[in-house]
Short mmCIF file of C-alpha atoms in Angstrom, two decimals:
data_model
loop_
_atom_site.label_atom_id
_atom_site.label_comp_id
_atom_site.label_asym_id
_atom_site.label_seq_id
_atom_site.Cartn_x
_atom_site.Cartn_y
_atom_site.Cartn_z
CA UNK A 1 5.56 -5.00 -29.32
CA UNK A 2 2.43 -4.29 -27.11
CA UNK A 3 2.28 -4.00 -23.69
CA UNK A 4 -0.01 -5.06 -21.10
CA UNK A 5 -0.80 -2.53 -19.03
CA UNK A 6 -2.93 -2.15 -15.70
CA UNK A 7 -4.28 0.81 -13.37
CA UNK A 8 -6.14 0.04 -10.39
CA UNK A 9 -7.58 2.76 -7.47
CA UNK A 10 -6.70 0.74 -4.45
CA UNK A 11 -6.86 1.78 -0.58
CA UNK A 12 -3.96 2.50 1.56
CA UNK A 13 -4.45 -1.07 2.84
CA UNK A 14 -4.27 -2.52 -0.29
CA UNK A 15 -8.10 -2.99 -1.46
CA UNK A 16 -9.28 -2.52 -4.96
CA UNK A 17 -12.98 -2.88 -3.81
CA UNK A 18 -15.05 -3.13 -0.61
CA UNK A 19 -16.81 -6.11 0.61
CA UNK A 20 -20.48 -7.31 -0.46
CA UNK A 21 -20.19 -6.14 -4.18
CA UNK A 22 -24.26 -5.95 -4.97
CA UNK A 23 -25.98 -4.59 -8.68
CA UNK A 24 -26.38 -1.56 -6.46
CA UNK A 25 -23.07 -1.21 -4.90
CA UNK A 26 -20.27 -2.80 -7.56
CA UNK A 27 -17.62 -1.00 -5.76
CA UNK A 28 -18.80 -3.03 -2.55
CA UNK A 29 -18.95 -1.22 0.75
CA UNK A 30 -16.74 1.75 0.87
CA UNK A 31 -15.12 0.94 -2.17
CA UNK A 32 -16.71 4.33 -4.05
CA UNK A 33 -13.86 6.32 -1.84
CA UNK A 34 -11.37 4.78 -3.68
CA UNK A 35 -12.05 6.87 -6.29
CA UNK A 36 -12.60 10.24 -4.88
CA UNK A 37 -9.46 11.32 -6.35
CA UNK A 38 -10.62 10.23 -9.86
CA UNK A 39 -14.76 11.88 -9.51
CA UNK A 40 -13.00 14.74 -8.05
CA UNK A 41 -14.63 17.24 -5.08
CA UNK A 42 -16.03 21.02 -6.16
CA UNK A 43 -13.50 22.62 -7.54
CA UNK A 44 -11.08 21.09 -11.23
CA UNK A 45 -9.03 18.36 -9.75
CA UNK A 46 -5.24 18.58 -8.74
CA UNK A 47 -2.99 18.30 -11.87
CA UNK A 48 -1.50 15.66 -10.68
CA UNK A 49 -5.09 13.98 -10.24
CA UNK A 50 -5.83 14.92 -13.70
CA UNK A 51 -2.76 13.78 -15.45
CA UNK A 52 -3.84 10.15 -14.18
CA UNK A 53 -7.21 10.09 -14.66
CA UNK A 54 -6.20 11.05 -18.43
CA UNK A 55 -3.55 8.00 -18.37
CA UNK A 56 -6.23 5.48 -18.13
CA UNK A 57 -7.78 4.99 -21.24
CA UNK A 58 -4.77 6.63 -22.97
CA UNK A 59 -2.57 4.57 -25.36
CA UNK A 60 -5.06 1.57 -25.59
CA UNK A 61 -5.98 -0.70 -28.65
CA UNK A 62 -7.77 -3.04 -26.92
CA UNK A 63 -9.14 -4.06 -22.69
CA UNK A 64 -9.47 -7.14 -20.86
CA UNK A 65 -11.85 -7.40 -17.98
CA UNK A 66 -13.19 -9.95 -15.53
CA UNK A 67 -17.06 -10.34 -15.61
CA UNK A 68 -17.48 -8.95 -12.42
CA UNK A 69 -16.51 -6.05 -13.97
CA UNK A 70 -18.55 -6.33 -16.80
CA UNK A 71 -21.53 -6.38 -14.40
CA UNK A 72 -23.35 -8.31 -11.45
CA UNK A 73 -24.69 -11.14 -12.98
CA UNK A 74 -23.79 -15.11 -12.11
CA UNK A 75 -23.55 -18.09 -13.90
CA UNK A 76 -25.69 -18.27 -16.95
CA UNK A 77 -26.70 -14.80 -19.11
CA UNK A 78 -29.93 -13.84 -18.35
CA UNK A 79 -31.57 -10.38 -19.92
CA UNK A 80 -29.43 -7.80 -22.08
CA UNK A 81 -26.59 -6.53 -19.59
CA UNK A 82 -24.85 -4.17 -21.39
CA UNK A 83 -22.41 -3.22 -19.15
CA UNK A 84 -22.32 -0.76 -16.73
CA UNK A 85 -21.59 2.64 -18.65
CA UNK A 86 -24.88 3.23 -20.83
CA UNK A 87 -24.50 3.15 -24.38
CA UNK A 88 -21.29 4.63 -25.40
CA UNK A 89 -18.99 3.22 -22.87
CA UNK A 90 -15.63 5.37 -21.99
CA UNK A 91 -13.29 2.18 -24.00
CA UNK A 92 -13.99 3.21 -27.70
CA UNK A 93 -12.13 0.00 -28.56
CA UNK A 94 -12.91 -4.38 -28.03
CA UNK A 95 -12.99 -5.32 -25.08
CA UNK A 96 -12.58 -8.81 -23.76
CA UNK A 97 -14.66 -10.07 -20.82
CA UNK A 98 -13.88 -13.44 -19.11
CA UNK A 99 -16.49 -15.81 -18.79
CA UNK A 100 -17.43 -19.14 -18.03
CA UNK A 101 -20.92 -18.55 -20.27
CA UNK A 102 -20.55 -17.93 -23.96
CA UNK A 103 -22.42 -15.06 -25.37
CA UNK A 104 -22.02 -13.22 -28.32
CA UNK A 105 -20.65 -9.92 -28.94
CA UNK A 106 -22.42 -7.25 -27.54
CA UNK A 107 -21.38 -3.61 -30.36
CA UNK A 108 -22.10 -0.39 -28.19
CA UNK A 109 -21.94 3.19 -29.87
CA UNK A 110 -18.62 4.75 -30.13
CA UNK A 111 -16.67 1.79 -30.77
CA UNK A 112 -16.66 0.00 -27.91
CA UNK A 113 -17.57 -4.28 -28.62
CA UNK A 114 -18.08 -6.57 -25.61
CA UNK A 115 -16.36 -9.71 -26.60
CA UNK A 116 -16.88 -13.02 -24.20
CA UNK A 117 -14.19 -15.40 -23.84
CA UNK A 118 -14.43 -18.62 -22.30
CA UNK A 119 -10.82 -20.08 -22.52
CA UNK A 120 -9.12 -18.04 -19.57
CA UNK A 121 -6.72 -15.48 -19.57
CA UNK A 122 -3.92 -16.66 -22.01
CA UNK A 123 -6.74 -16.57 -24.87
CA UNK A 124 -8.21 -13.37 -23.64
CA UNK A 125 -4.80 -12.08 -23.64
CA UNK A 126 -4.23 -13.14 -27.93
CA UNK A 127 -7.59 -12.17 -28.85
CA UNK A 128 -6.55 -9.11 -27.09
CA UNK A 129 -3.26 -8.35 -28.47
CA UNK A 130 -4.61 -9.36 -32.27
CA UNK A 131 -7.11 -6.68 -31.67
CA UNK A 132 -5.24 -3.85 -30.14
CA UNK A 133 -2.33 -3.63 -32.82
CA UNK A 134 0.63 -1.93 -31.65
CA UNK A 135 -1.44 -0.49 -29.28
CA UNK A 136 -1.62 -1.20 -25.56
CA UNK A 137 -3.63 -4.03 -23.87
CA UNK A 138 -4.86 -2.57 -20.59
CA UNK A 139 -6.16 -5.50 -18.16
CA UNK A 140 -9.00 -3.11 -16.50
CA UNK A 141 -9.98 -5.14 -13.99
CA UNK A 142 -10.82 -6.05 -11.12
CA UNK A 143 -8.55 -7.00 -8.36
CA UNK A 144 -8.69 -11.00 -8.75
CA UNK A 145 -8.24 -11.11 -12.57
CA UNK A 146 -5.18 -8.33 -12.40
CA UNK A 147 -3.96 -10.87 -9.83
CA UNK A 148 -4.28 -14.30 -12.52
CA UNK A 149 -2.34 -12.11 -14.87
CA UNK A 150 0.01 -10.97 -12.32
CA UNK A 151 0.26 -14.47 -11.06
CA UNK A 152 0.85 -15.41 -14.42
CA UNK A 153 3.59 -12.99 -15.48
CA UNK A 154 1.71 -11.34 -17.93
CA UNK A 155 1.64 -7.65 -16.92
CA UNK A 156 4.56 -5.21 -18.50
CA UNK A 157 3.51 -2.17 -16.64
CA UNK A 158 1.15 -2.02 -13.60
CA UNK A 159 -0.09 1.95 -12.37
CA UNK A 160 -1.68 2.02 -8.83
CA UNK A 161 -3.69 5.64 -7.63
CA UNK A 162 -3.26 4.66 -3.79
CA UNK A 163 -6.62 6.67 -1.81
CA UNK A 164 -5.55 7.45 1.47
CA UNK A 165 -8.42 5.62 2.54
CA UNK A 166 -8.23 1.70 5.04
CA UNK A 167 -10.97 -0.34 3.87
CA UNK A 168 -10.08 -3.18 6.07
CA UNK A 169 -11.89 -5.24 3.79
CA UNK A 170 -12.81 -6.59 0.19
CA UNK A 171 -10.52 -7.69 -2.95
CA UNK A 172 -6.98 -7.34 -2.05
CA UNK A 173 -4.95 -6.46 -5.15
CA UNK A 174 -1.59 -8.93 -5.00
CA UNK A 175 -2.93 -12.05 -2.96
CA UNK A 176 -1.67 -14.82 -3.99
CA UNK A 177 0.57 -13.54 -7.07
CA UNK A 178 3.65 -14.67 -5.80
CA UNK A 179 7.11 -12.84 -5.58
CA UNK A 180 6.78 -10.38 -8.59
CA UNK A 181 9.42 -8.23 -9.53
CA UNK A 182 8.51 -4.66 -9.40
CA UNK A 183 10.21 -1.31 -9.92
CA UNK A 184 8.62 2.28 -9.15
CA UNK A 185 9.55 4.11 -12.56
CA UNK A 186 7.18 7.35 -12.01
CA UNK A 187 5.28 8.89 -8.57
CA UNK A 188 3.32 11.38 -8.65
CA UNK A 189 0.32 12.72 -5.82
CA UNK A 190 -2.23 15.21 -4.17
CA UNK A 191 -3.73 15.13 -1.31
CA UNK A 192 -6.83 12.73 -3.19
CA UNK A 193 -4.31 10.01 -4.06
CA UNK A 194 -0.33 9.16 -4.51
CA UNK A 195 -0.24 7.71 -8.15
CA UNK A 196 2.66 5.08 -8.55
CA UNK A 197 3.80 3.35 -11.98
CA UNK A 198 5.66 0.11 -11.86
CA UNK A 199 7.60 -1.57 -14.38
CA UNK A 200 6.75 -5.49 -13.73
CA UNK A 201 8.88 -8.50 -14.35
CA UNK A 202 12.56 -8.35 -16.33
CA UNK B 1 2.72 21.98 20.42
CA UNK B 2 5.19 18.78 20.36
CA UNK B 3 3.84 16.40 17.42
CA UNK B 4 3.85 12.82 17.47
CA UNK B 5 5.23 11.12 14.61
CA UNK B 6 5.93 8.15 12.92
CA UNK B 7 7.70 6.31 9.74
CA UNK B 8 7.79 2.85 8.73
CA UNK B 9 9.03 0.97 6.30
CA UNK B 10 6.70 -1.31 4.51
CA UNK B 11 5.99 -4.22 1.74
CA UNK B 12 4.13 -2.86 -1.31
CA UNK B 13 1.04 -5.49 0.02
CA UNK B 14 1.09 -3.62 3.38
CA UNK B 15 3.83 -5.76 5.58
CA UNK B 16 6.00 -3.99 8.03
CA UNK B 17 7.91 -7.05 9.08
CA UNK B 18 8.16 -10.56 7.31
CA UNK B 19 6.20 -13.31 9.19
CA UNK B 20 8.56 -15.68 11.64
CA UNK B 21 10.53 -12.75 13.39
CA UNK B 22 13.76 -13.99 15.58
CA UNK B 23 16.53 -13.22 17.32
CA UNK B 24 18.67 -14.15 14.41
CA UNK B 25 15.72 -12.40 12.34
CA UNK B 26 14.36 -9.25 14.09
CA UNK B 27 12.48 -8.21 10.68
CA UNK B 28 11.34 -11.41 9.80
CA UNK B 29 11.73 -13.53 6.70
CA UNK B 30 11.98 -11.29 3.56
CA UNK B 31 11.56 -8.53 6.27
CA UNK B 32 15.10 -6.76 5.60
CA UNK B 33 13.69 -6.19 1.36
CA UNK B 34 11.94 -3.97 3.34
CA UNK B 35 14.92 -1.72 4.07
CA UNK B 36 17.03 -1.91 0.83
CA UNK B 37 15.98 1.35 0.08
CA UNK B 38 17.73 2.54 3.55
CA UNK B 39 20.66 0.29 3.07
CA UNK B 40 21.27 1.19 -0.63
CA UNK B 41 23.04 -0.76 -3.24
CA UNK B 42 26.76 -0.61 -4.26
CA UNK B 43 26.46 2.98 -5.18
CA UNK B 44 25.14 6.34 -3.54
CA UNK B 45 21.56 6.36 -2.30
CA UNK B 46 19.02 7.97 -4.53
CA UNK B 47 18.40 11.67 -3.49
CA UNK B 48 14.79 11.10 -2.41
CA UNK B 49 16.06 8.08 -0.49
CA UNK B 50 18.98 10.07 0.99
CA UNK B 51 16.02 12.69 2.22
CA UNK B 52 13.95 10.38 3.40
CA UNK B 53 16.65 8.36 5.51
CA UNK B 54 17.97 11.62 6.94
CA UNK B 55 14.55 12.51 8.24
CA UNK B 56 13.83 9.47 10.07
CA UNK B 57 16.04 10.78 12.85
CA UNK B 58 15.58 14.21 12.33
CA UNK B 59 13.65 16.91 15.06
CA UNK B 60 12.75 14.03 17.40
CA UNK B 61 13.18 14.72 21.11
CA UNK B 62 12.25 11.38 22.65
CA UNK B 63 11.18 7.81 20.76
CA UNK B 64 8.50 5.29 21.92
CA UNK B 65 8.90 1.73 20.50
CA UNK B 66 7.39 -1.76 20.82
CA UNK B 67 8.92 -4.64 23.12
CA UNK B 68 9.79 -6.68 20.17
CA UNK B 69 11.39 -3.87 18.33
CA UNK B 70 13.50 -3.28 21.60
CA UNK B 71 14.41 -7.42 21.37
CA UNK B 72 13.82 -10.67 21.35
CA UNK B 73 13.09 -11.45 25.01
CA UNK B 74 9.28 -12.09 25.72
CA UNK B 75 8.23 -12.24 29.08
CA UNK B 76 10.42 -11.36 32.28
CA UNK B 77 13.69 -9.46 31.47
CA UNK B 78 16.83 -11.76 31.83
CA UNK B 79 20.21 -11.25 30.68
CA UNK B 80 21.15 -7.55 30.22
CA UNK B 81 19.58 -7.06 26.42
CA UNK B 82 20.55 -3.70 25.70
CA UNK B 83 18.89 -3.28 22.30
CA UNK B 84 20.05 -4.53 18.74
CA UNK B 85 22.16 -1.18 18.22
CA UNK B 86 25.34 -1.58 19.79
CA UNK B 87 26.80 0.63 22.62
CA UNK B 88 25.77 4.01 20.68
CA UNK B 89 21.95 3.30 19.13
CA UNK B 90 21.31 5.98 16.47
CA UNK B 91 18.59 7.92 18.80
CA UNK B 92 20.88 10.07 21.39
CA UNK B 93 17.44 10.71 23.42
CA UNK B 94 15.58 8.86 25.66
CA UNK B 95 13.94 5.62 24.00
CA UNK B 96 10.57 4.67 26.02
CA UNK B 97 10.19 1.01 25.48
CA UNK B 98 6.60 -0.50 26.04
CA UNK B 99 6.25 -3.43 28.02
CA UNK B 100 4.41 -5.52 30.67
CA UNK B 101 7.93 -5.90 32.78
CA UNK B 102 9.07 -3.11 34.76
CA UNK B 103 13.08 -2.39 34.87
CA UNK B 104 15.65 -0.38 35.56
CA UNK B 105 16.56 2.52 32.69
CA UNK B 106 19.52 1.62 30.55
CA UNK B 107 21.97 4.42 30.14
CA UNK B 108 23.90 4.01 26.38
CA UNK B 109 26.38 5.88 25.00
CA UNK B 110 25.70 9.12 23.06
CA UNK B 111 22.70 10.40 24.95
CA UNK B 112 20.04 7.48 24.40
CA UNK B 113 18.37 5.92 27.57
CA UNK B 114 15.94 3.55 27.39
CA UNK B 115 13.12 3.97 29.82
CA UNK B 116 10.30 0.70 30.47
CA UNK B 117 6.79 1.55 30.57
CA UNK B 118 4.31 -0.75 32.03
CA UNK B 119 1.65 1.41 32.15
CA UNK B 120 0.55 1.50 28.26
CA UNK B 121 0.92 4.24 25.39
CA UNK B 122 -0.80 6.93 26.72
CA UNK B 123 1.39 6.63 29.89
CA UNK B 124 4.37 6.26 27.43
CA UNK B 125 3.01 9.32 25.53
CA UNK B 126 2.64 11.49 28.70
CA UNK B 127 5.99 10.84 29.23
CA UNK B 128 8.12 10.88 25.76
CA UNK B 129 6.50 14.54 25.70
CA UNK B 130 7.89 15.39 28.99
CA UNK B 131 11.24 14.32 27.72
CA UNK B 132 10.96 15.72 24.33
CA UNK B 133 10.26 19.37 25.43
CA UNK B 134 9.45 21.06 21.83
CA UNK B 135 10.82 18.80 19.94
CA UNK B 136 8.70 15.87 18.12
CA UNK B 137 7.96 12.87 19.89
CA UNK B 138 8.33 9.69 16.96
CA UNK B 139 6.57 6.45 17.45
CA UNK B 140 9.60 4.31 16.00
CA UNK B 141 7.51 0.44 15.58
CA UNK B 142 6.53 -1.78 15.71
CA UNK B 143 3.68 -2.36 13.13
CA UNK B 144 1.56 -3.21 16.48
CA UNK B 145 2.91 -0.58 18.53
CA UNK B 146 2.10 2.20 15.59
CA UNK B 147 -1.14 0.59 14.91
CA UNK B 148 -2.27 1.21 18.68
CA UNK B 149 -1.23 4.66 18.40
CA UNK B 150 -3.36 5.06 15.57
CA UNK B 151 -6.16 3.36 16.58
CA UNK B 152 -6.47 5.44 19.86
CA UNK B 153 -6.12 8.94 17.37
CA UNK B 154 -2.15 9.57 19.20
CA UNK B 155 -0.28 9.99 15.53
CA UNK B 156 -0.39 13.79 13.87
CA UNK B 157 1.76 12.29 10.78
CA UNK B 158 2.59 9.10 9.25
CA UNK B 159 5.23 8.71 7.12
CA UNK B 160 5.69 5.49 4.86
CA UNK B 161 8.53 4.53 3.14
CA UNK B 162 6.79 1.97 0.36
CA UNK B 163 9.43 -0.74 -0.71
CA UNK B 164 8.14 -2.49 -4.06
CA UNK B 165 8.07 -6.20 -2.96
CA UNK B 166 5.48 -8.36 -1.85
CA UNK B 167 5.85 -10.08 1.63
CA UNK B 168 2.16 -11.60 1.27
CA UNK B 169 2.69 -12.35 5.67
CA UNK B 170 4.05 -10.76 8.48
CA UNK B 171 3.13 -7.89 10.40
CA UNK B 172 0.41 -5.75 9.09
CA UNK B 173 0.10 -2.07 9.30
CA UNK B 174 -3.42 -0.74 9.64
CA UNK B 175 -5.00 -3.84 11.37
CA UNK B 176 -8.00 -3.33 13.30
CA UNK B 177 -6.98 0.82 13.44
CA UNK B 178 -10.64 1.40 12.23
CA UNK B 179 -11.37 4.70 10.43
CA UNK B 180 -7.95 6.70 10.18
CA UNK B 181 -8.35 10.18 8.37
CA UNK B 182 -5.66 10.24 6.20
CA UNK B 183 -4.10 12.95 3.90
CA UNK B 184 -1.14 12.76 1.76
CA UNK B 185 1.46 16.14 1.87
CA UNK B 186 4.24 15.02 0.42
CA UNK B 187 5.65 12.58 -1.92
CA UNK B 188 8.91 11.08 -3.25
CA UNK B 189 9.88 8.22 -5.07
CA UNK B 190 13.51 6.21 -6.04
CA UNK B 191 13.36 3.06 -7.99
CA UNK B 192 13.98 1.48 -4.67
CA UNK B 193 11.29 3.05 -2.62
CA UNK B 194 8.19 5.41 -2.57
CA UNK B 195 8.34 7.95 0.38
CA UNK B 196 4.58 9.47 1.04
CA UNK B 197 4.11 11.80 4.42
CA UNK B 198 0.77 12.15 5.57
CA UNK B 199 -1.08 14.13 8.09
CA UNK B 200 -3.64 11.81 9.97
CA UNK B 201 -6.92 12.95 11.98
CA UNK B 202 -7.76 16.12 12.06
#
């Protein structure tokens, strides 16, 4: 059976991106700290930094993301955004952007295809699923679409780097989800970032 | 040097009490999920829980804590509240209590003595470090009462004791501190909790 998976990079005060998210500055204000642990500083990173940047994209058939994700644009398509990761993204699989606007399919090298869903998360979540196989489907992000899915009972296994950062401001991972049932199976940290994985629901 | 610590408890969304705290209540609603790790279950703690509830107590000379975490009582002093911990609280060292209502120390049983401090933290500071000698000096809570020590750059290390549940109100740790340097040291993690130590400023 697959699971649905989730990692986020989220501040010590519980932030998975700054406020006043711009083309410019997707992360919003501040929000590029969260993932200091992840870019890394001079030297290799800390294993235990490593080990969780490699978890990420590990295991995955297929990726769900909201469309501010995807990119900055609002209401109607306009131009040919591709995303924000050039032309061979890092997903190498479909991936499954929710949208109000239906576009088609956007193929990217390496095996990476945008697809654009329009009927919420529950369809994003079969397409998904058909796609990835036995696989894993990893909801990427952000904060307010892990949140619907949360909300909705849908996540299996959710995997949070903590930065030991305060934002004091932006998307707050967990508003409004409700009382979800979590339990830490795995910890793990550096100095960067304490990486915690939770087994949801059950 | 004497160091000033501190350890809390708190919600996986940031909460170190639940929101509608009372006499009847002192954490709040939902506020004693918090402490289940502490508590335990039917069985023997987890060893990283067992560590981490030994060293709440451990190497501290004197305490500083919040009005509200004293009691219930706001405003003038009536009655002879003598804390929620019986006739021998689990400090056995002077407890300075903050507040805007001067009184009399209270002499317990097994060495704890709670002093009143009108004058503010740093007062309380100056004199917790007088009491501890070279022991640490541990800023026991309130959420408010460790967030003003943190704001005003008084805390050398922070330890948090994550509890996976969601509180989604209550008292909030890291409100209005501003910019905290923050770096992890140590971690530890139970199914019931997530211990992470971390040295602040500097």
């Amino acid at each position: 059976m697959t699971r649905v998976t989730s990692q986020l990079s989220i501040s010590l005060d519980g932030f998975a991106a700054g406020p006043d998210q711009t083309r410019d500055d997707p992360l919003g204000t501040g929000g590029e700290r969260l993932h200091g642990w992840y870019m890394g500083g001079s030297g290799p990173r800390h294993p235990a930094d490593e080990a969780a940047a490699r978890s990420i994209l590990e295991g995955n058939g297929a990726y769900i993301m909201g469309r501010n994700m995807f990119g900055p644009i609002r209401g109607e398509w306009e131009g040919d955004w591709r995303g924000w990761w050039g032309d061979d993204p890092p997903y190498h699989a479909p991936v499954f952007v929710l949208t109000h606007h239906a576009r088609e399919p956007v193929e990217m090298e390496g095996g990476t295809t945008f697809h654009f869903v329009t009927g919420g998360i529950e369809e994003a979540l079969e397409q998904a699923r058909a796609a990835a196989g036995a696989a894993d489907v990893n909801v990427a992000g952000g904060a307010s679409t892990v949140n619907q899915f949360l909300a909705a009972g849908l996540i299996d296994e959710l995997t949070l780097h903590v930065s030991p950062v305060l934002l004091h401001a932006g998307e707050r991972l967990f508003d409004g989800v409700g009382d979800v049932r979590l339990e830490p199976v795995d910890v793990a940290g550096s100095p960067a970032a304490t990486h915690v994985r939770y087994r949801v629901g059950g």
